[in-house]
Amino acid sequence: MELILYTTSNCPYCRAAKDLLGQKGIAYREIDVSEGDDFDALVKKTGWKTVPQIFIDGTLIGGFKELLEMDRQGKI
């Protein structure tokens, strides 16, 4: 499973997602979109204007709320 986490440096939900994944021992790749046109490109790709944006095996699963729900259901 490849998990990619798009974040910004000042996002509390991004930190919460990283903390949850760390507690679960789940490896992820973080891509910080704080600077330049990276965030705009991500919004254009997904239509989402918030972070974190979490992809599993190339599919957007959502943000922290969706990650937390997956954890509660035992799916991560």
PDB file of N, CA and C in Angstrom:
ATOM      1  N   MET A   1       0.847  -1.181   0.000  1.00  0.00           N
ATOM      2  CA  MET A   1       0.000   0.000   0.000  1.00  0.00           C
ATOM      3  C   MET A   1       0.889   1.240   0.000  1.00  0.00           C
ATOM      4  N   GLU A   2       0.615   2.152  -0.935  1.00  0.00           N
ATOM      5  CA  GLU A   2       1.323   3.425  -0.974  1.00  0.00           C
ATOM      6  C   GLU A   2       0.388   4.514  -0.470  1.00  0.00           C
ATOM      7  N   LEU A   3       0.803   5.212   0.568  1.00  0.00           N
ATOM      8  CA  LEU A   3       0.003   6.284   1.146  1.00  0.00           C
ATOM      9  C   LEU A   3       0.757   7.593   0.966  1.00  0.00           C
ATOM     10  N   ILE A   4       0.103   8.553   0.324  1.00  0.00           N
ATOM     11  CA  ILE A   4       0.692   9.874   0.119  1.00  0.00           C
ATOM     12  C   ILE A   4      -0.181  10.887   0.830  1.00  0.00           C
ATOM     13  N   LEU A   5       0.466  11.739   1.581  1.00  0.00           N
ATOM     14  CA  LEU A   5      -0.200  12.746   2.397  1.00  0.00           C
ATOM     15  C   LEU A   5       0.248  14.124   1.918  1.00  0.00           C
ATOM     16  N   TYR A   6      -0.678  14.875   1.318  1.00  0.00           N
ATOM     17  CA  TYR A   6      -0.390  16.246   0.902  1.00  0.00           C
ATOM     18  C   TYR A   6      -0.724  17.161   2.069  1.00  0.00           C
ATOM     19  N   THR A   7       0.224  17.991   2.461  1.00  0.00           N
ATOM     20  CA  THR A   7       0.092  18.807   3.661  1.00  0.00           C
ATOM     21  C   THR A   7       0.542  20.243   3.409  1.00  0.00           C
ATOM     22  N   THR A   8       0.270  21.086   4.412  1.00  0.00           N
ATOM     23  CA  THR A   8       0.910  22.397   4.502  1.00  0.00           C
ATOM     24  C   THR A   8       1.537  22.486   5.889  1.00  0.00           C
ATOM     25  N   SER A   9       2.464  23.392   6.038  1.00  0.00           N
ATOM     26  CA  SER A   9       3.251  23.443   7.271  1.00  0.00           C
ATOM     27  C   SER A   9       2.464  23.898   8.498  1.00  0.00           C
ATOM     28  N   ASN A  10       1.401  24.653   8.327  1.00  0.00           N
ATOM     29  CA  ASN A  10       0.690  25.197   9.488  1.00  0.00           C
ATOM     30  C   ASN A  10      -0.688  24.564   9.695  1.00  0.00           C
ATOM     31  N   CYS A  11      -0.903  23.366   9.212  1.00  0.00           N
ATOM     32  CA  CYS A  11      -2.217  22.725   9.232  1.00  0.00           C
ATOM     33  C   CYS A  11      -2.343  21.755  10.413  1.00  0.00           C
ATOM     34  N   PRO A  12      -3.255  22.038  11.366  1.00  0.00           N
ATOM     35  CA  PRO A  12      -3.399  21.141  12.515  1.00  0.00           C
ATOM     36  C   PRO A  12      -3.953  19.763  12.131  1.00  0.00           C
ATOM     37  N   TYR A  13      -4.793  19.702  11.111  1.00  0.00           N
ATOM     38  CA  TYR A  13      -5.324  18.395  10.681  1.00  0.00           C
ATOM     39  C   TYR A  13      -4.244  17.557   9.997  1.00  0.00           C
ATOM     40  N   CYS A  14      -3.317  18.235   9.336  1.00  0.00           N
ATOM     41  CA  CYS A  14      -2.182  17.525   8.736  1.00  0.00           C
ATOM     42  C   CYS A  14      -1.332  16.891   9.836  1.00  0.00           C
ATOM     43  N   ARG A  15      -1.069  17.654  10.891  1.00  0.00           N
ATOM     44  CA  ARG A  15      -0.292  17.120  12.017  1.00  0.00           C
ATOM     45  C   ARG A  15      -1.029  15.951  12.666  1.00  0.00           C
ATOM     46  N   ALA A  16      -2.343  16.081  12.810  1.00  0.00           N
ATOM     47  CA  ALA A  16      -3.130  15.001  13.411  1.00  0.00           C
ATOM     48  C   ALA A  16      -3.080  13.743  12.548  1.00  0.00           C
ATOM     49  N   ALA A  17      -3.152  13.897  11.240  1.00  0.00           N
ATOM     50  CA  ALA A  17      -3.067  12.747  10.342  1.00  0.00           C
ATOM     51  C   ALA A  17      -1.698  12.078  10.452  1.00  0.00           C
ATOM     52  N   LYS A  18      -0.648  12.876  10.472  1.00  0.00           N
ATOM     53  CA  LYS A  18       0.708  12.315  10.606  1.00  0.00           C
ATOM     54  C   LYS A  18       0.876  11.611  11.948  1.00  0.00           C
ATOM     55  N   ASP A  19       0.322  12.201  13.005  1.00  0.00           N
ATOM     56  CA  ASP A  19       0.398  11.571  14.328  1.00  0.00           C
ATOM     57  C   ASP A  19      -0.326  10.225  14.334  1.00  0.00           C
ATOM     58  N   LEU A  20      -1.527  10.179  13.761  1.00  0.00           N
ATOM     59  CA  LEU A  20      -2.292   8.934  13.718  1.00  0.00           C
ATOM     60  C   LEU A  20      -1.552   7.854  12.937  1.00  0.00           C
ATOM     61  N   LEU A  21      -1.032   8.227  11.783  1.00  0.00           N
ATOM     62  CA  LEU A  21      -0.302   7.252  10.975  1.00  0.00           C
ATOM     63  C   LEU A  21       0.956   6.778  11.702  1.00  0.00           C
ATOM     64  N   GLY A  22       1.630   7.700  12.378  1.00  0.00           N
ATOM     65  CA  GLY A  22       2.816   7.331  13.145  1.00  0.00           C
ATOM     66  C   GLY A  22       2.490   6.380  14.283  1.00  0.00           C
ATOM     67  N   GLN A  23       1.381   6.641  14.992  1.00  0.00           N
ATOM     68  CA  GLN A  23       0.962   5.759  16.086  1.00  0.00           C
ATOM     69  C   GLN A  23       0.643   4.363  15.579  1.00  0.00           C
ATOM     70  N   LYS A  24       0.106   4.291  14.368  1.00  0.00           N
ATOM     71  CA  LYS A  24      -0.254   2.996  13.772  1.00  0.00           C
ATOM     72  C   LYS A  24       0.933   2.320  13.102  1.00  0.00           C
ATOM     73  N   GLY A  25       2.052   3.029  12.998  1.00  0.00           N
ATOM     74  CA  GLY A  25       3.228   2.469  12.345  1.00  0.00           C
ATOM     75  C   GLY A  25       3.057   2.337  10.840  1.00  0.00           C
ATOM     76  N   ILE A  26       2.233   3.207  10.260  1.00  0.00           N
ATOM     77  CA  ILE A  26       1.960   3.159   8.825  1.00  0.00           C
ATOM     78  C   ILE A  26       2.889   4.131   8.105  1.00  0.00           C
ATOM     79  N   ALA A  27       3.638   3.608   7.164  1.00  0.00           N
ATOM     80  CA  ALA A  27       4.563   4.426   6.390  1.00  0.00           C
ATOM     81  C   ALA A  27       3.773   5.276   5.392  1.00  0.00           C
ATOM     82  N   TYR A  28       4.234   6.488   5.183  1.00  0.00           N
ATOM     83  CA  TYR A  28       3.598   7.384   4.222  1.00  0.00           C
ATOM     84  C   TYR A  28       4.645   8.309   3.645  1.00  0.00           C
ATOM     85  N   ARG A  29       4.308   8.874   2.505  1.00  0.00           N
ATOM     86  CA  ARG A  29       5.164   9.887   1.889  1.00  0.00           C
ATOM     87  C   ARG A  29       4.433  11.211   2.023  1.00  0.00           C
ATOM     88  N   GLU A  30       5.098  12.194   2.591  1.00  0.00           N
ATOM     89  CA  GLU A  30       4.506  13.514   2.766  1.00  0.00           C
ATOM     90  C   GLU A  30       4.974  14.448   1.666  1.00  0.00           C
ATOM     91  N   ILE A  31       4.018  15.163   1.084  1.00  0.00           N
ATOM     92  CA  ILE A  31       4.340  16.183   0.096  1.00  0.00           C
ATOM     93  C   ILE A  31       3.770  17.499   0.607  1.00  0.00           C
ATOM     94  N   ASP A  32       4.655  18.416   0.949  1.00  0.00           N
ATOM     95  CA  ASP A  32       4.258  19.723   1.478  1.00  0.00           C
ATOM     96  C   ASP A  32       3.957  20.654   0.303  1.00  0.00           C
ATOM     97  N   VAL A  33       2.726  21.144   0.250  1.00  0.00           N
ATOM     98  CA  VAL A  33       2.303  22.016  -0.845  1.00  0.00           C
ATOM     99  C   VAL A  33       2.146  23.464  -0.370  1.00  0.00           C
ATOM    100  N   SER A  34       2.918  23.844   0.648  1.00  0.00           N
ATOM    101  CA  SER A  34       2.820  25.181   1.241  1.00  0.00           C
ATOM    102  C   SER A  34       3.296  26.285   0.315  1.00  0.00           C
ATOM    103  N   GLU A  35       4.228  25.991  -0.552  1.00  0.00           N
ATOM    104  CA  GLU A  35       4.876  27.052  -1.317  1.00  0.00           C
ATOM    105  C   GLU A  35       4.663  26.893  -2.809  1.00  0.00           C
ATOM    106  N   GLY A  36       4.813  27.994  -3.490  1.00  0.00           N
ATOM    107  CA  GLY A  36       4.726  27.983  -4.942  1.00  0.00           C
ATOM    108  C   GLY A  36       3.326  27.651  -5.431  1.00  0.00           C
ATOM    109  N   ASP A  37       3.278  27.047  -6.583  1.00  0.00           N
ATOM    110  CA  ASP A  37       2.004  26.706  -7.218  1.00  0.00           C
ATOM    111  C   ASP A  37       1.555  25.291  -6.901  1.00  0.00           C
ATOM    112  N   ASP A  38       2.250  24.623  -5.970  1.00  0.00           N
ATOM    113  CA  ASP A  38       1.930  23.225  -5.672  1.00  0.00           C
ATOM    114  C   ASP A  38       0.503  23.045  -5.170  1.00  0.00           C
ATOM    115  N   PHE A  39       0.055  23.920  -4.272  1.00  0.00           N
ATOM    116  CA  PHE A  39      -1.302  23.796  -3.735  1.00  0.00           C
ATOM    117  C   PHE A  39      -2.337  24.019  -4.835  1.00  0.00           C
ATOM    118  N   ASP A  40      -2.120  25.035  -5.660  1.00  0.00           N
ATOM    119  CA  ASP A  40      -3.050  25.315  -6.755  1.00  0.00           C
ATOM    120  C   ASP A  40      -3.147  24.128  -7.713  1.00  0.00           C
ATOM    121  N   ALA A  41      -2.021  23.497  -7.994  1.00  0.00           N
ATOM    122  CA  ALA A  41      -2.023  22.331  -8.874  1.00  0.00           C
ATOM    123  C   ALA A  41      -2.797  21.178  -8.241  1.00  0.00           C
ATOM    124  N   LEU A  42      -2.648  21.006  -6.934  1.00  0.00           N
ATOM    125  CA  LEU A  42      -3.376  19.942  -6.227  1.00  0.00           C
ATOM    126  C   LEU A  42      -4.878  20.207  -6.262  1.00  0.00           C
ATOM    127  N   VAL A  43      -5.285  21.454  -6.019  1.00  0.00           N
ATOM    128  CA  VAL A  43      -6.703  21.815  -6.069  1.00  0.00           C
ATOM    129  C   VAL A  43      -7.262  21.561  -7.466  1.00  0.00           C
ATOM    130  N   LYS A  44      -6.492  21.900  -8.466  1.00  0.00           N
ATOM    131  CA  LYS A  44      -6.923  21.680  -9.847  1.00  0.00           C
ATOM    132  C   LYS A  44      -7.106  20.187 -10.122  1.00  0.00           C
ATOM    133  N   LYS A  45      -6.237  19.372  -9.547  1.00  0.00           N
ATOM    134  CA  LYS A  45      -6.293  17.918  -9.758  1.00  0.00           C
ATOM    135  C   LYS A  45      -7.485  17.282  -9.044  1.00  0.00           C
ATOM    136  N   THR A  46      -7.771  17.723  -7.820  1.00  0.00           N
ATOM    137  CA  THR A  46      -8.760  17.030  -6.993  1.00  0.00           C
ATOM    138  C   THR A  46     -10.068  17.791  -6.803  1.00  0.00           C
ATOM    139  N   GLY A  47     -10.007  19.116  -6.932  1.00  0.00           N
ATOM    140  CA  GLY A  47     -11.174  19.933  -6.639  1.00  0.00           C
ATOM    141  C   GLY A  47     -11.311  20.270  -5.156  1.00  0.00           C
ATOM    142  N   TRP A  48     -10.463  19.697  -4.327  1.00  0.00           N
ATOM    143  CA  TRP A  48     -10.478  19.955  -2.879  1.00  0.00           C
ATOM    144  C   TRP A  48      -9.617  21.179  -2.585  1.00  0.00           C
ATOM    145  N   LYS A  49     -10.102  22.050  -1.717  1.00  0.00           N
ATOM    146  CA  LYS A  49      -9.363  23.265  -1.355  1.00  0.00           C
ATOM    147  C   LYS A  49      -8.835  23.198   0.072  1.00  0.00           C
ATOM    148  N   THR A  50      -8.772  21.987   0.623  1.00  0.00           N
ATOM    149  CA  THR A  50      -8.286  21.803   1.989  1.00  0.00           C
ATOM    150  C   THR A  50      -7.198  20.740   2.004  1.00  0.00           C
ATOM    151  N   VAL A  51      -6.443  20.749   3.078  1.00  0.00           N
ATOM    152  CA  VAL A  51      -5.455  19.710   3.355  1.00  0.00           C
ATOM    153  C   VAL A  51      -5.706  19.212   4.760  1.00  0.00           C
ATOM    154  N   PRO A  52      -5.291  18.019   5.094  1.00  0.00           N
ATOM    155  CA  PRO A  52      -4.538  17.118   4.243  1.00  0.00           C
ATOM    156  C   PRO A  52      -5.428  16.489   3.170  1.00  0.00           C
ATOM    157  N   GLN A  53      -4.777  16.111   2.103  1.00  0.00           N
ATOM    158  CA  GLN A  53      -5.402  15.276   1.091  1.00  0.00           C
ATOM    159  C   GLN A  53      -4.624  13.975   1.108  1.00  0.00           C
ATOM    160  N   ILE A  54      -5.343  12.893   1.309  1.00  0.00           N
ATOM    161  CA  ILE A  54      -4.699  11.603   1.526  1.00  0.00           C
ATOM    162  C   ILE A  54      -5.054  10.660   0.385  1.00  0.00           C
ATOM    163  N   PHE A  55      -4.021  10.125  -0.231  1.00  0.00           N
ATOM    164  CA  PHE A  55      -4.183   9.186  -1.335  1.00  0.00           C
ATOM    165  C   PHE A  55      -3.653   7.822  -0.912  1.00  0.00           C
ATOM    166  N   ILE A  56      -4.410   6.785  -1.195  1.00  0.00           N
ATOM    167  CA  ILE A  56      -3.944   5.415  -0.998  1.00  0.00           C
ATOM    168  C   ILE A  56      -3.945   4.743  -2.355  1.00  0.00           C
ATOM    169  N   ASP A  57      -2.776   4.269  -2.744  1.00  0.00           N
ATOM    170  CA  ASP A  57      -2.595   3.622  -4.050  1.00  0.00           C
ATOM    171  C   ASP A  57      -3.172   4.470  -5.182  1.00  0.00           C
ATOM    172  N   GLY A  58      -2.924   5.787  -5.109  1.00  0.00           N
ATOM    173  CA  GLY A  58      -3.313   6.691  -6.179  1.00  0.00           C
ATOM    174  C   GLY A  58      -4.744   7.197  -6.128  1.00  0.00           C
ATOM    175  N   THR A  59      -5.525   6.747  -5.153  1.00  0.00           N
ATOM    176  CA  THR A  59      -6.921   7.160  -5.043  1.00  0.00           C
ATOM    177  C   THR A  59      -7.100   8.087  -3.841  1.00  0.00           C
ATOM    178  N   LEU A  60      -7.725   9.228  -4.074  1.00  0.00           N
ATOM    179  CA  LEU A  60      -8.009  10.159  -2.985  1.00  0.00           C
ATOM    180  C   LEU A  60      -9.040   9.543  -2.058  1.00  0.00           C
ATOM    181  N   ILE A  61      -8.654   9.342  -0.798  1.00  0.00           N
ATOM    182  CA  ILE A  61      -9.600   8.791   0.183  1.00  0.00           C
ATOM    183  C   ILE A  61     -10.238   9.900   1.012  1.00  0.00           C
ATOM    184  N   GLY A  62      -9.678  11.110   0.947  1.00  0.00           N
ATOM    185  CA  GLY A  62     -10.227  12.239   1.681  1.00  0.00           C
ATOM    186  C   GLY A  62      -9.170  12.918   2.516  1.00  0.00           C
ATOM    187  N   GLY A  63      -9.642  13.479   3.620  1.00  0.00           N
ATOM    188  CA  GLY A  63      -8.765  14.189   4.536  1.00  0.00           C
ATOM    189  C   GLY A  63      -8.682  13.478   5.874  1.00  0.00           C
ATOM    190  N   PHE A  64      -8.400  14.243   6.924  1.00  0.00           N
ATOM    191  CA  PHE A  64      -8.217  13.645   8.245  1.00  0.00           C
ATOM    192  C   PHE A  64      -9.484  12.955   8.726  1.00  0.00           C
ATOM    193  N   LYS A  65     -10.636  13.578   8.516  1.00  0.00           N
ATOM    194  CA  LYS A  65     -11.903  12.996   8.964  1.00  0.00           C
ATOM    195  C   LYS A  65     -12.112  11.604   8.361  1.00  0.00           C
ATOM    196  N   GLU A  66     -11.844  11.467   7.087  1.00  0.00           N
ATOM    197  CA  GLU A  66     -12.009  10.174   6.411  1.00  0.00           C
ATOM    198  C   GLU A  66     -10.963   9.165   6.885  1.00  0.00           C
ATOM    199  N   LEU A  67      -9.736   9.638   7.128  1.00  0.00           N
ATOM    200  CA  LEU A  67      -8.693   8.761   7.654  1.00  0.00           C
ATOM    201  C   LEU A  67      -9.081   8.242   9.030  1.00  0.00           C
ATOM    202  N   LEU A  68      -9.596   9.117   9.868  1.00  0.00           N
ATOM    203  CA  LEU A  68     -10.024   8.735  11.213  1.00  0.00           C
ATOM    204  C   LEU A  68     -11.155   7.701  11.141  1.00  0.00           C
ATOM    205  N   GLU A  69     -12.087   7.902  10.242  1.00  0.00           N
ATOM    206  CA  GLU A  69     -13.190   6.952  10.088  1.00  0.00           C
ATOM    207  C   GLU A  69     -12.674   5.591   9.600  1.00  0.00           C
ATOM    208  N   MET A  70     -11.726   5.602   8.676  1.00  0.00           N
ATOM    209  CA  MET A  70     -11.131   4.340   8.219  1.00  0.00           C
ATOM    210  C   MET A  70     -10.455   3.622   9.380  1.00  0.00           C
ATOM    211  N   ASP A  71      -9.788   4.380  10.238  1.00  0.00           N
ATOM    212  CA  ASP A  71      -9.139   3.791  11.408  1.00  0.00           C
ATOM    213  C   ASP A  71     -10.177   3.177  12.348  1.00  0.00           C
ATOM    214  N   ARG A  72     -11.251   3.888  12.587  1.00  0.00           N
ATOM    215  CA  ARG A  72     -12.309   3.373  13.469  1.00  0.00           C
ATOM    216  C   ARG A  72     -12.915   2.083  12.924  1.00  0.00           C
ATOM    217  N   GLN A  73     -12.952   1.967  11.598  1.00  0.00           N
ATOM    218  CA  GLN A  73     -13.515   0.770  10.964  1.00  0.00           C
ATOM    219  C   GLN A  73     -12.486  -0.340  10.791  1.00  0.00           C
ATOM    220  N   GLY A  74     -11.243  -0.070  11.223  1.00  0.00           N
ATOM    221  CA  GLY A  74     -10.193  -1.079  11.110  1.00  0.00           C
ATOM    222  C   GLY A  74      -9.688  -1.281   9.693  1.00  0.00           C
ATOM    223  N   LYS A  75      -9.819  -0.250   8.846  1.00  0.00           N
ATOM    224  CA  LYS A  75      -9.437  -0.382   7.445  1.00  0.00           C
ATOM    225  C   LYS A  75      -8.036   0.149   7.144  1.00  0.00           C
ATOM    226  N   ILE A  76      -7.342   0.656   8.168  1.00  0.00           N
ATOM    227  CA  ILE A  76      -5.947   1.057   7.928  1.00  0.00           C
ATOM    228  C   ILE A  76      -5.061   0.346   8.923  1.00  0.00           C
TER     229      ILE A  76
END
